[in-house]
Amino acid sequence: MVARPGNTRERMGAGIAELLRGSWRPLPFQTEGEAESWRMLLPELTPPLLATGCGPLAWRRLWETDLAATAEAGELRQAYRMHALRSAAQEGELARVAGALSEAGVEPLLLKGWGVAQHYAEPHLRPYGDLDFLVTSELSETARRTVDGVARLRCPVELHQRFNFPSDRSHAELLGRSSTVACGAVTLRIPAPEDHLRLLALHMLSHGAWRPLWLCDIAALLEGAGEAFDWDLCLSGDARLTGWVEASVLLARDLLGLERGRLPKRLASRALPSWVAISVLRQWGRGTGSSTRESLRLGDLVRRPRDVVDELALRLRNPIEATVERRLAFDRSSPLSAVVAATVVRGLSWLCDGTQIAN
């Protein structure tokens, strides 16, 4: 993917994509002279790489190149070391929480984070900030009391009764196809790879795909699952959501070098409209997601009219977010109508409720 030279964020996003290409593998793919092409961009790429948790992966691509001695690579190396130490501590906390829940009669599903990190060549290459568990509504209060009773927890625990993104998989379905894995002295239940990939893809797109690590997750899980991966199961369900999952897989192929041999025939030669990858690259070049600061009241804006532009910018959706919010397909030739519609809807919602949080 070659970015157009006139767009700085797009150019930076393309640099990040090239640097992370295959970085989850035991032996990251690297072509002769590739590292040298990163030399000029590395000072610009390092801040967004660190901000999005991709420092360890980037260091792994650089540690055997001449760039390993640069100051920027030193920052990435420190992130690698820090996350290796943090990963060990978080795994201990995960085992404590899972053990406490099991004793309380709660068997949750662990989503994202540690579960998908097991598909990376080194699990600490995939940092995570919290522990996401899916629990039944009947046991949610028991689970909450149990988690609150675990002493000295430094890794936040998120207990979910439902998904905060579109999904067509019920808790019962996920649980029925799930498997157990060992974590220290306890066992954890995680979704089947086919279900997990679908959930990862829908979560990523619902958040505008702003974090490169999420696309690395998809590639790492698919390559780690091997030949046993059941594409018919993964792509079954709501046709619209299946189209979104397929778009995510194609992005992993086009931007991060996901092995084409892992794809089913229906996807192997399929192409996405160019705006999809461009939108993702621009988000990566930005290095952050949407703002979550509290929105101003209309009365405040009357007194501070200069802030109107900032408030409107908060509601401007990127094409990925807009497509998901409007529940449209990613094979559309242009995202403009979706962006306009999603932005107008959020703007009208703000006008009706001046205290709404922009997220």
mmCIF file of C-alpha atoms in Angstrom:
data_model
loop_
_atom_site.group_PDB
_atom_site.id
_atom_site.type_symbol
_atom_site.label_atom_id
_atom_site.label_comp_id
_atom_site.label_asym_id
_atom_site.label_seq_id
_atom_site.Cartn_x
_atom_site.Cartn_y
_atom_site.Cartn_z
ATOM 1 C CA MET A 1 0.000 0.000 0.000
ATOM 2 C CA VAL A 2 1.674 3.225 -1.134
ATOM 3 C CA ALA A 3 0.316 6.374 0.457
ATOM 4 C CA ARG A 4 -0.128 9.550 -1.535
ATOM 5 C CA PRO A 5 2.749 11.909 -0.662
ATOM 6 C CA GLY A 6 0.472 14.874 0.010
ATOM 7 C CA ASN A 7 -1.249 13.362 3.043
ATOM 8 C CA THR A 8 1.026 13.222 6.092
ATOM 9 C CA ARG A 9 -1.188 10.987 8.219
ATOM 10 C CA GLU A 10 -1.671 8.561 5.370
ATOM 11 C CA ARG A 11 2.079 8.436 4.763
ATOM 12 C CA MET A 12 2.753 7.788 8.444
ATOM 13 C CA GLY A 13 0.053 5.125 8.558
ATOM 14 C CA ALA A 14 1.629 3.360 5.577
ATOM 15 C CA GLY A 15 4.987 3.463 7.371
ATOM 16 C CA ILE A 16 3.457 1.901 10.468
ATOM 17 C CA ALA A 17 1.838 -0.819 8.344
ATOM 18 C CA GLU A 18 5.157 -1.700 6.714
ATOM 19 C CA LEU A 19 6.984 -1.723 10.049
ATOM 20 C CA LEU A 20 4.404 -4.035 11.667
ATOM 21 C CA ARG A 21 4.165 -6.380 8.691
ATOM 22 C CA GLY A 22 4.449 -9.961 9.976
ATOM 23 C CA SER A 23 5.719 -8.739 13.360
ATOM 24 C CA TRP A 24 3.636 -11.308 15.307
ATOM 25 C CA ARG A 25 5.417 -14.268 13.668
ATOM 26 C CA PRO A 26 8.293 -16.313 15.130
ATOM 27 C CA LEU A 27 10.525 -14.920 12.372
ATOM 28 C CA PRO A 28 9.177 -11.535 11.176
ATOM 29 C CA PHE A 29 9.303 -11.179 7.426
ATOM 30 C CA GLN A 30 11.855 -8.632 6.230
ATOM 31 C CA THR A 31 13.120 -7.823 2.755
ATOM 32 C CA GLU A 32 16.636 -6.645 1.984
ATOM 33 C CA GLY A 33 16.977 -2.908 2.447
ATOM 34 C CA GLU A 34 13.538 -2.581 4.027
ATOM 35 C CA ALA A 35 14.855 -1.337 7.363
ATOM 36 C CA GLU A 36 16.813 1.447 5.683
ATOM 37 C CA SER A 37 13.606 2.788 4.172
ATOM 38 C CA TRP A 38 12.289 3.284 7.721
ATOM 39 C CA ARG A 39 15.240 5.433 8.843
ATOM 40 C CA MET A 40 13.789 8.796 7.861
ATOM 41 C CA LEU A 41 10.293 7.965 9.102
ATOM 42 C CA LEU A 42 11.230 6.403 12.429
ATOM 43 C CA PRO A 43 11.265 9.677 14.434
ATOM 44 C CA GLU A 44 7.709 10.369 13.235
ATOM 45 C CA LEU A 45 6.460 6.804 13.634
ATOM 46 C CA THR A 46 7.730 6.165 17.154
ATOM 47 C CA PRO A 47 5.174 8.343 19.057
ATOM 48 C CA PRO A 48 2.052 6.775 17.452
ATOM 49 C CA LEU A 49 3.588 3.292 17.757
ATOM 50 C CA LEU A 50 4.118 3.791 21.477
ATOM 51 C CA ALA A 51 0.728 5.463 21.971
ATOM 52 C CA THR A 52 -1.125 2.525 20.421
ATOM 53 C CA GLY A 53 0.773 -0.254 22.232
ATOM 54 C CA CYS A 54 2.744 -1.324 19.155
ATOM 55 C CA GLY A 55 6.194 -0.527 20.545
ATOM 56 C CA PRO A 56 7.110 -4.175 21.317
ATOM 57 C CA LEU A 57 6.104 -5.339 17.834
ATOM 58 C CA ALA A 58 8.027 -2.515 16.158
ATOM 59 C CA TRP A 59 11.155 -3.268 18.207
ATOM 60 C CA ARG A 60 10.973 -6.906 17.170
ATOM 61 C CA ARG A 61 11.199 -5.819 13.538
ATOM 62 C CA LEU A 62 14.194 -3.576 14.255
ATOM 63 C CA TRP A 63 16.329 -5.454 16.768
ATOM 64 C CA GLU A 64 18.519 -7.166 14.156
ATOM 65 C CA THR A 65 18.920 -4.124 11.904
ATOM 66 C CA ASP A 66 21.283 -1.146 11.929
ATOM 67 C CA LEU A 67 18.388 0.980 13.212
ATOM 68 C CA ALA A 68 18.476 -0.848 16.562
ATOM 69 C CA ALA A 69 21.114 1.623 17.765
ATOM 70 C CA THR A 70 18.994 4.735 17.115
ATOM 71 C CA ALA A 71 17.378 6.728 19.910
ATOM 72 C CA GLU A 72 13.901 5.968 18.597
ATOM 73 C CA ALA A 73 14.572 2.235 18.553
ATOM 74 C CA GLY A 74 15.785 2.606 22.131
ATOM 75 C CA GLU A 75 12.336 3.866 23.102
ATOM 76 C CA LEU A 76 10.724 0.915 21.365
ATOM 77 C CA ARG A 77 13.130 -1.455 23.126
ATOM 78 C CA GLN A 78 12.140 0.024 26.486
ATOM 79 C CA ALA A 79 8.467 -0.564 25.624
ATOM 80 C CA TYR A 80 9.301 -4.174 24.760
ATOM 81 C CA ARG A 81 11.034 -4.697 28.108
ATOM 82 C CA MET A 82 8.342 -2.882 30.082
ATOM 83 C CA HIS A 83 5.530 -4.909 28.543
ATOM 84 C CA ALA A 84 7.429 -8.161 29.128
ATOM 85 C CA LEU A 85 7.543 -7.361 32.863
ATOM 86 C CA ARG A 86 3.970 -6.084 32.918
ATOM 87 C CA SER A 87 2.710 -9.150 31.048
ATOM 88 C CA ALA A 88 4.072 -11.463 33.738
ATOM 89 C CA ALA A 89 2.377 -9.431 36.478
ATOM 90 C CA GLN A 90 -0.911 -9.245 34.557
ATOM 91 C CA GLU A 91 -0.926 -12.991 33.963
ATOM 92 C CA GLY A 92 -0.613 -13.509 37.706
ATOM 93 C CA GLU A 93 -3.544 -11.180 38.318
ATOM 94 C CA LEU A 94 -5.569 -12.925 35.615
ATOM 95 C CA ALA A 95 -4.980 -16.270 37.314
ATOM 96 C CA ARG A 96 -6.051 -14.822 40.686
ATOM 97 C CA VAL A 97 -9.267 -13.354 39.260
ATOM 98 C CA ALA A 98 -10.104 -16.505 37.281
ATOM 99 C CA GLY A 99 -9.471 -18.662 40.355
ATOM 100 C CA ALA A 100 -11.711 -16.496 42.529
ATOM 101 C CA LEU A 101 -14.511 -16.545 39.950
ATOM 102 C CA SER A 102 -14.267 -20.315 39.628
ATOM 103 C CA GLU A 103 -14.556 -20.745 43.404
ATOM 104 C CA ALA A 104 -17.654 -18.510 43.314
ATOM 105 C CA GLY A 105 -19.264 -20.744 40.695
ATOM 106 C CA VAL A 106 -18.757 -18.318 37.776
ATOM 107 C CA GLU A 107 -17.215 -19.556 34.527
ATOM 108 C CA PRO A 108 -16.753 -16.491 32.330
ATOM 109 C CA LEU A 109 -15.427 -16.208 28.791
ATOM 110 C CA LEU A 110 -12.175 -14.293 28.470
ATOM 111 C CA LEU A 111 -12.227 -12.013 25.420
ATOM 112 C CA LYS A 112 -9.387 -10.251 23.558
ATOM 113 C CA GLY A 113 -6.235 -9.394 25.527
ATOM 114 C CA TRP A 114 -4.494 -12.428 27.028
ATOM 115 C CA GLY A 115 -6.481 -14.893 24.907
ATOM 116 C CA VAL A 116 -5.390 -13.452 21.583
ATOM 117 C CA ALA A 117 -1.855 -12.753 22.878
ATOM 118 C CA GLN A 118 -1.285 -16.527 22.959
ATOM 119 C CA HIS A 119 -1.228 -16.491 19.144
ATOM 120 C CA TYR A 120 1.794 -14.147 19.047
ATOM 121 C CA ALA A 121 5.349 -15.505 18.893
ATOM 122 C CA GLU A 122 5.866 -13.949 22.331
ATOM 123 C CA PRO A 123 2.670 -13.190 24.300
ATOM 124 C CA HIS A 124 4.052 -9.950 25.732
ATOM 125 C CA LEU A 125 4.249 -8.549 22.196
ATOM 126 C CA ARG A 126 0.501 -7.965 22.609
ATOM 127 C CA PRO A 127 -0.041 -5.501 25.498
ATOM 128 C CA TYR A 128 -3.473 -5.206 27.094
ATOM 129 C CA GLY A 129 -4.749 -2.716 29.636
ATOM 130 C CA ASP A 130 -7.585 -4.672 31.226
ATOM 131 C CA LEU A 131 -9.188 -8.093 31.518
ATOM 132 C CA ASP A 132 -12.440 -8.505 29.568
ATOM 133 C CA PHE A 133 -14.832 -11.210 30.763
ATOM 134 C CA LEU A 134 -18.237 -12.081 29.345
ATOM 135 C CA VAL A 135 -20.614 -13.327 32.058
ATOM 136 C CA THR A 136 -24.284 -14.280 32.121
ATOM 137 C CA SER A 137 -26.731 -11.745 33.531
ATOM 138 C CA GLU A 138 -27.734 -14.253 36.232
ATOM 139 C CA LEU A 139 -24.197 -14.382 37.596
ATOM 140 C CA SER A 140 -23.151 -10.796 36.944
ATOM 141 C CA GLU A 141 -23.680 -9.609 40.536
ATOM 142 C CA THR A 142 -21.824 -12.610 41.938
ATOM 143 C CA ALA A 143 -18.990 -11.961 39.484
ATOM 144 C CA ARG A 144 -18.823 -8.272 40.427
ATOM 145 C CA ARG A 145 -18.707 -8.973 44.155
ATOM 146 C CA THR A 146 -16.049 -11.611 43.598
ATOM 147 C CA VAL A 147 -13.831 -9.332 41.521
ATOM 148 C CA ASP A 148 -14.233 -6.498 44.037
ATOM 149 C CA GLY A 149 -13.049 -8.888 46.724
ATOM 150 C CA VAL A 150 -9.760 -9.742 45.002
ATOM 151 C CA ALA A 151 -7.094 -7.751 46.854
ATOM 152 C CA ARG A 152 -4.573 -5.380 45.278
ATOM 153 C CA LEU A 153 -5.718 -5.641 41.673
ATOM 154 C CA ARG A 154 -3.684 -3.334 39.440
ATOM 155 C CA CYS A 155 -5.144 -4.573 36.141
ATOM 156 C CA PRO A 156 -8.759 -3.370 35.699
ATOM 157 C CA VAL A 157 -11.403 -6.047 35.179
ATOM 158 C CA GLU A 158 -14.286 -5.400 32.792
ATOM 159 C CA LEU A 159 -17.333 -7.630 33.258
ATOM 160 C CA HIS A 160 -19.683 -7.632 30.258
ATOM 161 C CA GLN A 161 -23.176 -9.066 30.018
ATOM 162 C CA ARG A 162 -23.468 -8.011 26.388
ATOM 163 C CA PHE A 163 -21.204 -6.686 23.668
ATOM 164 C CA ASN A 164 -20.581 -2.975 23.206
ATOM 165 C CA PHE A 165 -20.348 -3.568 19.454
ATOM 166 C CA PRO A 166 -22.624 -5.298 16.893
ATOM 167 C CA SER A 167 -22.643 -9.085 17.212
ATOM 168 C CA ASP A 168 -24.837 -12.014 16.217
ATOM 169 C CA ARG A 169 -23.294 -14.565 18.571
ATOM 170 C CA SER A 170 -25.109 -15.347 21.822
ATOM 171 C CA HIS A 171 -23.325 -16.094 25.066
ATOM 172 C CA ALA A 172 -24.648 -19.672 24.945
ATOM 173 C CA GLU A 173 -23.263 -20.210 21.426
ATOM 174 C CA LEU A 174 -19.855 -18.839 22.355
ATOM 175 C CA LEU A 175 -19.717 -20.914 25.513
ATOM 176 C CA GLY A 176 -20.751 -24.097 23.702
ATOM 177 C CA ARG A 177 -17.893 -23.790 21.188
ATOM 178 C CA SER A 178 -15.286 -22.432 23.600
ATOM 179 C CA SER A 179 -12.180 -24.219 24.833
ATOM 180 C CA THR A 180 -10.079 -24.135 27.990
ATOM 181 C CA VAL A 181 -6.444 -23.096 28.263
ATOM 182 C CA ALA A 182 -4.083 -23.143 31.223
ATOM 183 C CA CYS A 183 -2.995 -19.950 32.931
ATOM 184 C CA GLY A 184 -0.753 -20.803 35.830
ATOM 185 C CA ALA A 185 -2.611 -23.176 38.133
ATOM 186 C CA VAL A 186 -6.074 -22.309 36.736
ATOM 187 C CA THR A 187 -7.884 -22.866 33.464
ATOM 188 C CA LEU A 188 -9.525 -20.139 31.414
ATOM 189 C CA ARG A 189 -12.327 -20.461 28.923
ATOM 190 C CA ILE A 190 -11.848 -18.558 25.647
ATOM 191 C CA PRO A 191 -13.991 -18.442 22.486
ATOM 192 C CA ALA A 192 -13.311 -20.782 19.587
ATOM 193 C CA PRO A 193 -10.909 -19.146 17.078
ATOM 194 C CA GLU A 194 -13.733 -18.721 14.540
ATOM 195 C CA ASP A 195 -15.936 -16.888 17.049
ATOM 196 C CA HIS A 196 -13.039 -14.937 18.510
ATOM 197 C CA LEU A 197 -11.927 -13.642 15.120
ATOM 198 C CA ARG A 198 -15.466 -12.518 14.333
ATOM 199 C CA LEU A 199 -15.687 -10.658 17.657
ATOM 200 C CA LEU A 200 -12.245 -9.087 17.226
ATOM 201 C CA ALA A 201 -13.108 -7.849 13.738
ATOM 202 C CA LEU A 202 -16.446 -6.327 14.764
ATOM 203 C CA HIS A 203 -14.909 -4.697 17.835
ATOM 204 C CA MET A 204 -12.116 -3.174 15.722
ATOM 205 C CA LEU A 205 -14.435 -1.719 13.098
ATOM 206 C CA SER A 206 -16.909 -0.344 15.648
ATOM 207 C CA HIS A 207 -14.022 1.696 17.080
ATOM 208 C CA GLY A 208 -12.907 3.015 13.711
ATOM 209 C CA ALA A 209 -9.914 0.624 13.436
ATOM 210 C CA TRP A 210 -7.698 3.339 14.915
ATOM 211 C CA ARG A 211 -5.376 0.936 16.742
ATOM 212 C CA PRO A 212 -2.972 -1.116 14.521
ATOM 213 C CA LEU A 213 -2.701 -3.752 17.245
ATOM 214 C CA TRP A 214 -6.297 -4.816 16.584
ATOM 215 C CA LEU A 215 -5.501 -5.710 12.983
ATOM 216 C CA CYS A 216 -2.375 -7.551 14.127
ATOM 217 C CA ASP A 217 -4.674 -9.590 16.400
ATOM 218 C CA ILE A 218 -6.704 -10.742 13.419
ATOM 219 C CA ALA A 219 -3.623 -11.768 11.455
ATOM 220 C CA ALA A 220 -1.968 -13.479 14.439
ATOM 221 C CA LEU A 221 -5.115 -15.430 15.340
ATOM 222 C CA LEU A 222 -5.706 -16.601 11.776
ATOM 223 C CA GLU A 223 -2.133 -17.721 11.212
ATOM 224 C CA GLY A 224 -1.956 -19.270 14.681
ATOM 225 C CA ALA A 225 -5.167 -21.255 14.229
ATOM 226 C CA GLY A 226 -3.709 -23.117 11.266
ATOM 227 C CA GLU A 227 -5.512 -25.415 8.847
ATOM 228 C CA ALA A 228 -8.159 -26.375 11.404
ATOM 229 C CA PHE A 229 -9.775 -22.920 11.186
ATOM 230 C CA ASP A 230 -13.412 -23.344 10.080
ATOM 231 C CA TRP A 231 -14.210 -20.511 7.683
ATOM 232 C CA ASP A 232 -17.814 -21.668 7.203
ATOM 233 C CA LEU A 233 -18.397 -21.243 10.936
ATOM 234 C CA CYS A 234 -16.583 -17.923 11.133
ATOM 235 C CA LEU A 235 -18.509 -16.437 8.211
ATOM 236 C CA SER A 236 -21.915 -17.783 9.227
ATOM 237 C CA GLY A 237 -24.565 -15.516 10.683
ATOM 238 C CA ASP A 238 -25.830 -12.048 9.825
ATOM 239 C CA ALA A 239 -24.785 -11.302 6.222
ATOM 240 C CA ARG A 240 -23.998 -7.652 6.932
ATOM 241 C CA LEU A 241 -21.732 -8.506 9.865
ATOM 242 C CA THR A 242 -20.083 -11.250 7.831
ATOM 243 C CA GLY A 243 -19.246 -8.637 5.197
ATOM 244 C CA TRP A 244 -17.587 -6.531 7.886
ATOM 245 C CA VAL A 245 -15.562 -9.510 9.102
ATOM 246 C CA GLU A 246 -14.436 -10.220 5.543
ATOM 247 C CA ALA A 247 -13.370 -6.577 5.148
ATOM 248 C CA SER A 248 -11.261 -6.865 8.310
ATOM 249 C CA VAL A 249 -9.521 -9.979 7.040
ATOM 250 C CA LEU A 250 -8.809 -8.306 3.697
ATOM 251 C CA LEU A 251 -7.324 -5.316 5.526
ATOM 252 C CA ALA A 252 -4.992 -7.675 7.415
ATOM 253 C CA ARG A 253 -3.966 -9.164 4.065
ATOM 254 C CA ASP A 254 -3.429 -5.831 2.300
ATOM 255 C CA LEU A 255 -1.833 -3.805 5.103
ATOM 256 C CA LEU A 256 -0.017 -6.351 7.272
ATOM 257 C CA GLY A 257 0.828 -9.217 4.918
ATOM 258 C CA LEU A 258 -1.533 -11.881 6.264
ATOM 259 C CA GLU A 259 -0.676 -15.039 4.340
ATOM 260 C CA ARG A 260 -3.031 -15.388 1.381
ATOM 261 C CA GLY A 261 -3.014 -19.156 1.765
ATOM 262 C CA ARG A 262 -4.984 -18.712 4.997
ATOM 263 C CA LEU A 263 -7.947 -17.229 3.135
ATOM 264 C CA PRO A 264 -10.909 -19.084 1.633
ATOM 265 C CA LYS A 265 -11.404 -18.928 -2.127
ATOM 266 C CA ARG A 266 -14.170 -16.353 -1.805
ATOM 267 C CA LEU A 267 -11.651 -13.888 -0.310
ATOM 268 C CA ALA A 268 -8.328 -14.832 -1.891
ATOM 269 C CA SER A 269 -8.678 -12.613 -4.973
ATOM 270 C CA ARG A 270 -11.246 -10.128 -3.705
ATOM 271 C CA ALA A 271 -10.328 -6.432 -3.436
ATOM 272 C CA LEU A 272 -11.644 -3.750 -1.120
ATOM 273 C CA PRO A 273 -12.455 -0.230 -2.316
ATOM 274 C CA SER A 274 -9.333 1.914 -1.824
ATOM 275 C CA TRP A 275 -11.049 4.253 0.673
ATOM 276 C CA VAL A 276 -11.211 1.511 3.304
ATOM 277 C CA ALA A 277 -7.439 1.038 3.607
ATOM 278 C CA ILE A 278 -6.817 4.775 3.228
ATOM 279 C CA SER A 279 -9.195 5.517 6.113
ATOM 280 C CA VAL A 280 -7.393 3.014 8.335
ATOM 281 C CA LEU A 281 -3.938 4.361 7.431
ATOM 282 C CA ARG A 282 -5.017 7.903 8.266
ATOM 283 C CA GLN A 283 -6.281 6.738 11.651
ATOM 284 C CA TRP A 284 -2.992 4.982 12.320
ATOM 285 C CA GLY A 285 -1.058 8.088 11.339
ATOM 286 C CA ARG A 286 -3.124 10.074 13.801
ATOM 287 C CA GLY A 287 -2.170 7.723 16.644
ATOM 288 C CA THR A 288 -5.349 8.140 18.705
ATOM 289 C CA GLY A 289 -9.027 7.302 18.565
ATOM 290 C CA SER A 290 -12.012 9.594 18.873
ATOM 291 C CA SER A 291 -12.077 12.133 21.672
ATOM 292 C CA THR A 292 -13.914 11.192 24.857
ATOM 293 C CA ARG A 293 -13.920 14.538 26.636
ATOM 294 C CA GLU A 294 -17.210 15.895 27.925
ATOM 295 C CA SER A 295 -19.202 17.919 25.440
ATOM 296 C CA LEU A 296 -20.045 21.535 26.187
ATOM 297 C CA ARG A 297 -23.618 22.636 26.824
ATOM 298 C CA LEU A 298 -25.311 24.809 24.234
ATOM 299 C CA GLY A 299 -25.457 27.641 26.741
ATOM 300 C CA ASP A 300 -21.685 27.507 27.125
ATOM 301 C CA LEU A 301 -21.259 27.755 23.370
ATOM 302 C CA VAL A 302 -23.404 30.878 23.229
ATOM 303 C CA ARG A 303 -20.873 32.467 25.565
ATOM 304 C CA ARG A 304 -17.931 30.833 23.802
ATOM 305 C CA PRO A 305 -18.821 30.711 20.095
ATOM 306 C CA ARG A 306 -15.235 29.930 19.071
ATOM 307 C CA ASP A 307 -15.658 26.446 20.544
ATOM 308 C CA VAL A 308 -18.448 25.574 18.097
ATOM 309 C CA VAL A 309 -15.972 24.318 15.489
ATOM 310 C CA ASP A 310 -14.259 22.071 18.069
ATOM 311 C CA GLU A 311 -17.610 20.668 19.174
ATOM 312 C CA LEU A 312 -18.622 19.887 15.599
ATOM 313 C CA ALA A 313 -15.232 18.235 14.958
ATOM 314 C CA LEU A 314 -15.871 15.886 17.892
ATOM 315 C CA ARG A 315 -18.866 14.511 16.017
ATOM 316 C CA LEU A 316 -17.158 14.065 12.671
ATOM 317 C CA ARG A 317 -17.002 10.309 12.134
ATOM 318 C CA ASN A 318 -14.229 8.646 10.229
ATOM 319 C CA PRO A 319 -15.424 6.517 7.277
ATOM 320 C CA ILE A 320 -14.971 3.230 9.164
ATOM 321 C CA GLU A 321 -16.999 4.368 12.181
ATOM 322 C CA ALA A 322 -19.640 5.943 9.960
ATOM 323 C CA THR A 323 -20.096 2.781 7.892
ATOM 324 C CA VAL A 324 -20.632 0.700 11.045
ATOM 325 C CA GLU A 325 -22.920 3.255 12.706
ATOM 326 C CA ARG A 326 -25.088 3.431 9.593
ATOM 327 C CA ARG A 327 -24.881 -0.380 9.240
ATOM 328 C CA LEU A 328 -23.701 -0.218 5.629
ATOM 329 C CA ALA A 329 -21.409 -2.445 3.575
ATOM 330 C CA PHE A 330 -17.700 -1.815 3.066
ATOM 331 C CA ASP A 331 -17.894 -2.518 -0.667
ATOM 332 C CA ARG A 332 -19.500 0.866 -1.341
ATOM 333 C CA SER A 333 -17.634 3.006 -3.861
ATOM 334 C CA SER A 334 -17.580 6.024 -1.539
ATOM 335 C CA PRO A 335 -18.071 6.519 2.223
ATOM 336 C CA LEU A 336 -19.135 10.162 1.890
ATOM 337 C CA SER A 337 -22.874 9.672 2.383
ATOM 338 C CA ALA A 338 -22.266 7.487 5.449
ATOM 339 C CA VAL A 339 -19.907 10.057 7.000
ATOM 340 C CA VAL A 340 -22.373 12.891 6.421
ATOM 341 C CA ALA A 341 -25.315 10.902 7.780
ATOM 342 C CA ALA A 342 -23.460 9.662 10.889
ATOM 343 C CA THR A 343 -22.106 13.134 11.642
ATOM 344 C CA VAL A 344 -25.522 14.756 11.240
ATOM 345 C CA VAL A 345 -27.134 12.173 13.537
ATOM 346 C CA ARG A 346 -24.544 12.782 16.252
ATOM 347 C CA GLY A 347 -24.808 16.529 15.781
ATOM 348 C CA LEU A 348 -28.596 16.438 16.154
ATOM 349 C CA SER A 349 -28.265 14.254 19.213
ATOM 350 C CA TRP A 350 -25.945 16.850 20.739
ATOM 351 C CA LEU A 351 -28.380 19.645 19.941
ATOM 352 C CA CYS A 352 -31.090 17.711 21.775
ATOM 353 C CA ASP A 353 -28.867 16.963 24.738
ATOM 354 C CA GLY A 354 -26.113 19.451 25.459
ATOM 355 C CA THR A 355 -24.662 17.261 28.185
ATOM 356 C CA GLN A 356 -24.013 14.272 25.901
ATOM 357 C CA ILE A 357 -20.554 12.765 26.016
ATOM 358 C CA ALA A 358 -18.860 12.728 22.598
ATOM 359 C CA ASN A 359 -17.361 9.299 22.044
#
